Amino acid sequence: MFCKIWVTSALCAVALSAPTLTYSPGAAERPAEMQILSEYFSMLGQKVQAGRNMAAAPVCNMNSAVLPVASPTPLPAVSTGLSLKHVAIGRGTQNYSCTTGNQTAAPVALGAVATLYNATCVASTYPDLLSILPNVALQFNLTSPNQASLSPSNLAISGHHFFSNATTPDFNLNTAAMNLGFAPCAKNNTVPAPATAPKGQGGVGNGAVPWLKLITKDGATGNLEEIYRVNTAGGQPPATCAGMPTTFEVQYASEYWFFEKL
Ligand SMILES: *[C@@H]1O[C@H](CO)[C@@H](O)[C@H](O)[C@H]1NC(C)=O
Ligand SMILES: *[C@@H]1O[C@H](CO)[C@@H](O)[C@H](O)[C@H]1NC(C)=O
Ligand SMILES: *[C@@H]1O[C@H](CO)[C@@H](O)[C@H](O)[C@H]1NC(C)=O
Ligand SMILES: *[C@@H]1O[C@H](CO)[C@@H](O)[C@H](O)[C@H]1NC(C)=O
Ligand SMILES: *[C@@H]1O[C@H](CO)[C@@H](O)[C@H](O)[C@H]1NC(C)=O
Ligand SMILES: *[C@@H]1O[C@H](CO)[C@@H](O)[C@H](O)[C@H]1NC(C)=O
């Protein structure tokens, strides 16, 4: 009986459970998507099994969460004196424009719009599961920017990511549930996503957007100082504007790690 209660609470703690799927029609004909999902559900199944054998319930301890390191070139380390405040999965679109009518020019980045979902406990308890979540989440489109949980998981919404102008990515982590802060940011460093990163929905696309280190600007609240975008999936535009409309979106997902100065 203890085990039964324990397994349930462990799953509640990381907010993963049998999802209500709003999966797109025709999915069965897209084997790559089905493979990504089957890997995810088999990993979830193993967690439940592993939980039954563990002596103590996993504790959602942020100190055990470790920021993924880019390879071969790592991003600059988190500044000394900062501590982890939040980990989110971001799911949304990268927007681009092709306005010059020049078919050989590269699309220009306009910014991104994404909904953020609380993955702090997954980051501290199941890092392997966390690392595949962006690719899993990429296979499902959001039904709205306020979609309460991230299909096919039950991760709860923890904020929104958008651009207030071309050079200012913003993160609003103030919601009805939690007030973790607001952060207008500037790019500090960028490295390409690993060659093995998920290219797009169903494994098809132009690649994963770079990993980033962002630093907060004046006006940030909640003691937020540095934000990392890692384990990106999708989001890259085609190399040229050939055949592209004047503005377009590319679906993407990513982990975002938020660090604060206490
Ligand atoms: C997601 O939405 C885009 C349009 O923005 C569409 O092209 C794509 O097929 C959708 N993908 C899924 C898995 O529903
Ligand atoms: C949600 O985020 C907060 C702040 O990072 C964290 O304390 C909490 O454990 C998170 N909950 C889950 C279920 O990840
Ligand atoms: C079109 O874009 C390419 C690549 O950026 C550039 O080399 C070329 O000069 C551009 N052509 C015109 C007409 O602007
Ligand atoms: C990106 O696309 C979304 C969805 O169409 C739109 O709401 C948003 O305004 C666009 N953002 C930018 C910066 O172009
Ligand atoms: C963009 O927004 C930021 C903060 O909101 C502001 O400091 C900056 O001056 C703006 N830049 C431009 C080019 O408007
Ligand atoms: C990135 O941050 C480091 C440390 O704060 C700083 O020395 C460097 O100038 C920054 N680089 C850019 C491009 O902002």
XYZ file of C-alpha atoms and ligand atoms in Angstrom:
346
model
C 0.000 0.000 0.000
C 2.862 2.333 0.835
C 4.344 1.692 -2.616
C 1.116 2.415 -4.359
C 0.684 5.752 -2.632
C 4.332 6.519 -3.100
C 4.348 5.902 -6.858
C 1.308 8.103 -7.264
C 2.866 10.943 -5.302
C 6.171 10.617 -7.153
C 4.335 11.056 -10.416
C 2.382 13.961 -8.979
C 5.624 15.542 -7.844
C 6.977 15.674 -11.363
C 3.559 16.366 -12.802
C 3.601 13.597 -15.346
C 0.667 11.318 -15.830
C -1.544 9.725 -18.420
C -2.251 12.658 -20.731
C -5.301 13.736 -22.646
C -3.859 13.715 -26.127
C -4.806 16.386 -28.615
C -2.736 14.636 -31.208
C -2.850 15.659 -34.838
C -4.724 13.485 -37.327
C -2.546 11.348 -39.544
C 0.053 10.832 -36.821
C 0.082 7.096 -37.393
C 1.423 7.750 -40.876
C 4.369 9.668 -39.438
C 6.629 6.939 -38.017
C 9.295 9.369 -36.737
C 6.759 11.068 -34.467
C 5.466 7.737 -33.219
C 9.017 6.632 -32.414
C 9.706 9.811 -30.406
C 6.499 9.280 -28.442
C 7.091 5.614 -27.871
C 10.567 6.366 -26.475
C 8.994 8.915 -24.141
C 6.255 6.638 -22.847
C 8.662 3.744 -22.406
C 10.973 6.019 -20.380
C 7.996 7.141 -18.300
C 7.066 3.501 -17.717
C 10.596 2.729 -16.519
C 10.432 5.632 -14.054
C 7.316 4.192 -12.487
C 8.985 0.761 -12.348
C 12.202 2.206 -10.905
C 10.130 4.094 -8.336
C 8.667 0.842 -7.045
C 12.180 -0.398 -6.293
C 13.549 2.717 -4.671
C 13.934 2.899 -0.925
C 12.859 6.512 -0.606
C 10.714 8.850 -2.643
C 12.665 11.156 -4.966
C 12.795 14.630 -3.532
C 12.385 17.597 -5.820
C 15.694 19.134 -4.846
C 16.851 21.914 -7.152
C 20.468 21.489 -6.019
C 20.657 18.228 -7.930
C 19.594 19.772 -11.271
C 22.552 20.211 -13.646
C 22.501 22.602 -16.615
C 23.281 20.653 -19.844
C 26.627 21.618 -21.413
C 26.890 22.235 -25.156
C 29.426 20.173 -27.086
C 31.964 20.662 -28.639
C 31.800 24.374 -27.649
C 30.227 25.064 -24.264
C 28.380 28.276 -23.412
C 30.011 30.513 -20.771
C 29.336 29.121 -17.293
C 26.676 30.507 -14.981
C 28.159 33.484 -13.103
C 29.354 32.747 -9.596
C 26.917 33.519 -6.824
C 23.793 32.663 -8.845
C 21.430 29.813 -8.068
C 18.851 27.926 -10.084
C 15.347 29.342 -9.733
C 13.307 27.603 -12.394
C 13.479 25.221 -15.350
C 10.840 25.435 -18.080
C 10.071 23.729 -21.344
C 9.257 26.429 -23.908
C 6.928 25.468 -26.783
C 6.107 27.891 -29.567
C 7.406 29.367 -32.807
C 10.419 31.205 -34.110
C 9.263 33.901 -36.558
C 11.145 34.997 -39.668
C 10.759 37.465 -42.509
C 11.686 37.414 -46.187
C 10.809 40.927 -47.295
C 13.475 41.887 -49.812
C 12.141 39.669 -52.583
C 15.705 38.331 -52.850
C 15.396 34.565 -53.320
C 18.998 33.863 -52.311
C 18.967 35.990 -49.140
C 18.702 34.293 -45.741
C 15.465 34.720 -43.736
C 15.743 37.368 -40.997
C 14.822 36.417 -37.419
C 11.869 38.435 -36.059
C 11.739 36.902 -32.606
C 9.945 34.078 -30.889
C 6.686 33.421 -29.088
C 6.480 30.497 -26.673
C 4.556 29.237 -23.688
C 6.668 28.092 -20.733
C 5.887 24.964 -18.704
C 7.253 24.144 -15.252
C 9.839 21.375 -15.552
C 11.856 22.175 -12.414
C 11.072 18.865 -10.712
C 11.733 16.842 -13.866
C 15.105 18.622 -14.154
C 16.084 17.643 -10.627
C 14.624 14.135 -10.620
C 14.718 12.765 -14.180
C 17.308 14.653 -16.306
C 17.203 12.015 -19.061
C 13.460 12.500 -19.397
C 13.909 16.280 -19.388
C 16.386 16.133 -22.275
C 13.902 14.425 -24.600
C 10.910 16.551 -23.562
C 11.593 19.389 -26.065
C 11.498 16.905 -28.950
C 8.413 15.184 -27.534
C 6.649 18.535 -26.991
C 7.576 19.642 -30.525
C 5.365 16.872 -31.933
C 2.241 18.566 -30.489
C 1.096 22.051 -31.484
C -0.327 24.218 -28.741
C -4.046 24.862 -29.065
C -3.540 28.347 -27.555
C -0.762 30.359 -25.841
C -2.636 29.750 -22.586
C -2.874 25.966 -22.951
C -2.799 24.882 -19.298
C -0.483 21.887 -19.653
C 2.121 20.661 -22.107
C 0.987 17.652 -24.188
C 1.715 14.802 -23.782
C 2.886 15.578 -20.220
C 0.972 17.305 -17.459
C 3.598 20.009 -16.904
C 1.761 23.172 -15.818
C 2.111 26.578 -17.432
C 4.679 28.795 -15.685
C 4.926 31.780 -18.024
C 5.365 33.251 -21.486
C 8.299 34.125 -23.721
C 8.064 36.855 -26.370
C 10.043 39.759 -27.858
C 9.288 43.380 -26.916
C 11.546 44.504 -29.784
C 13.979 42.853 -32.191
C 16.823 42.679 -29.656
C 14.896 42.128 -26.433
C 13.632 38.658 -25.587
C 11.316 38.793 -22.555
C 10.306 36.089 -20.090
C 7.224 36.643 -17.958
C 7.182 34.074 -15.156
C 4.380 35.765 -13.235
C 1.229 33.663 -13.350
C -1.781 33.076 -11.119
C 0.089 30.093 -9.652
C 3.558 31.604 -9.021
C 5.337 34.953 -9.219
C 8.868 34.060 -10.264
C 9.639 37.365 -11.998
C 9.833 39.197 -15.303
C 13.036 39.333 -17.346
C 13.849 41.480 -20.374
C 17.125 40.071 -21.706
C 20.082 40.613 -24.015
C 21.976 37.888 -25.819
C 25.352 37.174 -24.214
C 26.512 34.114 -26.139
C 25.326 31.559 -28.660
C 26.604 28.174 -29.834
C 25.146 25.882 -32.522
C 22.862 23.074 -31.347
C 24.563 19.660 -31.473
C 24.418 17.984 -34.903
C 22.145 15.308 -33.410
C 19.539 17.843 -32.201
C 15.936 17.273 -33.397
C 15.484 19.012 -36.768
C 11.730 19.589 -36.631
C 8.302 17.991 -36.339
C 8.353 14.320 -37.295
C 12.151 14.528 -37.532
C 11.830 16.723 -40.646
C 12.977 20.345 -40.765
C 15.917 22.719 -41.033
C 17.475 21.999 -37.676
C 17.427 23.171 -34.084
C 17.961 26.796 -33.068
C 21.268 27.564 -31.297
C 21.809 27.216 -27.572
C 21.956 30.626 -25.851
C 23.107 32.432 -22.780
C 20.998 35.530 -22.023
C 21.625 38.185 -19.376
C 18.780 40.209 -17.896
C 18.488 43.955 -18.550
C 17.382 46.762 -16.262
C 13.784 46.233 -15.261
C 14.119 42.545 -14.432
C 12.310 41.395 -11.296
C 12.380 38.272 -9.122
C 16.196 38.562 -8.853
C 16.482 36.946 -12.307
C 20.002 37.382 -13.710
C 20.854 34.770 -16.351
C 18.790 32.507 -18.629
C 20.030 29.608 -20.760
C 18.281 28.055 -23.760
C 19.506 24.457 -24.170
C 18.415 21.129 -25.698
C 16.621 22.973 -28.484
C 14.409 21.148 -31.003
C 13.436 22.633 -34.387
C 12.990 26.356 -35.065
C 15.582 26.944 -37.798
C 14.404 28.532 -41.083
C 15.399 27.305 -44.537
C 18.806 28.589 -45.681
C 17.283 30.979 -48.220
C 14.054 32.868 -48.873
C 13.351 30.905 -52.057
C 9.635 30.135 -52.145
C 9.005 31.554 -48.654
C 6.249 34.061 -47.753
C 7.177 37.528 -46.399
C 6.733 36.328 -42.817
C 6.556 32.783 -41.510
C 6.826 30.724 -38.328
C 8.848 27.615 -37.548
C 7.702 25.378 -34.688
C 10.258 24.866 -31.899
C 10.687 23.710 -28.327
C 13.493 24.110 -25.824
C 14.590 23.929 -22.206
C 15.005 27.293 -20.470
C 17.050 27.474 -17.234
C 16.571 30.580 -15.031
C 19.200 31.685 -12.499
C 18.741 34.228 -9.715
C 20.948 36.231 -7.376
C 19.770 35.719 -3.822
C 1.552 22.585 -36.390
O 1.133 23.795 -36.982
C 1.752 24.059 -38.240
C 1.274 25.430 -38.718
O 1.890 26.429 -37.952
C 1.402 22.961 -39.226
O 2.066 23.185 -40.450
C 1.853 21.617 -38.671
O 1.449 20.575 -39.507
C 1.250 21.385 -37.278
N 1.859 20.185 -36.728
C 1.173 19.285 -36.025
C 1.953 18.109 -35.502
O -0.032 19.388 -35.813
C 7.533 24.672 -10.403
O 8.502 25.686 -10.313
C 8.906 26.019 -9.002
C 9.967 27.108 -9.118
O 11.014 26.702 -9.938
C 9.421 24.811 -8.246
O 9.705 25.161 -6.907
C 8.394 23.711 -8.271
O 8.942 22.561 -7.679
C 8.009 23.425 -9.708
N 7.011 22.366 -9.757
C 7.167 21.309 -10.547
C 6.045 20.323 -10.486
O 8.131 21.146 -11.268
C 20.608 38.707 -52.450
O 21.147 38.098 -51.271
C 22.456 37.564 -51.495
C 22.840 36.786 -50.219
O 22.682 37.599 -49.091
C 23.416 38.700 -51.818
O 24.705 38.174 -52.051
C 22.914 39.446 -53.044
O 23.721 40.553 -53.285
C 21.472 39.884 -52.857
N 20.961 40.454 -54.118
C 20.339 41.613 -54.166
C 19.831 42.021 -55.503
O 20.173 42.322 -53.162
C 5.114 35.452 -34.373
O 4.019 34.710 -34.760
C 2.956 34.717 -33.834
C 1.903 33.779 -34.304
O 1.481 34.121 -35.575
C 2.417 36.118 -33.735
O 1.373 36.146 -32.795
C 3.529 37.006 -33.272
O 3.096 38.324 -33.261
C 4.736 36.888 -34.163
N 5.816 37.577 -33.505
C 6.745 38.231 -34.161
C 7.818 38.845 -33.351
O 6.732 38.340 -35.377
C 14.067 47.458 -26.837
O 13.464 47.327 -25.559
C 14.365 47.523 -24.495
C 13.675 47.184 -23.181
O 12.300 47.028 -23.309
C 14.887 48.932 -24.506
O 15.801 49.116 -23.458
C 15.592 49.177 -25.838
O 15.989 50.522 -25.922
C 14.663 48.853 -26.995
N 15.454 48.901 -28.231
C 14.980 49.460 -29.337
C 15.885 49.408 -30.516
O 13.871 49.951 -29.383
C 28.913 38.142 -21.760
O 29.012 38.188 -20.356
C 30.353 38.309 -19.895
C 30.327 38.153 -18.392
O 29.307 38.894 -17.814
C 30.906 39.643 -20.357
O 32.248 39.772 -19.930
C 30.836 39.703 -21.878
O 31.255 40.964 -22.318
C 29.433 39.444 -22.353
N 29.445 39.358 -23.817
C 28.495 39.892 -24.557
C 28.639 39.714 -26.045
O 27.524 40.468 -24.092
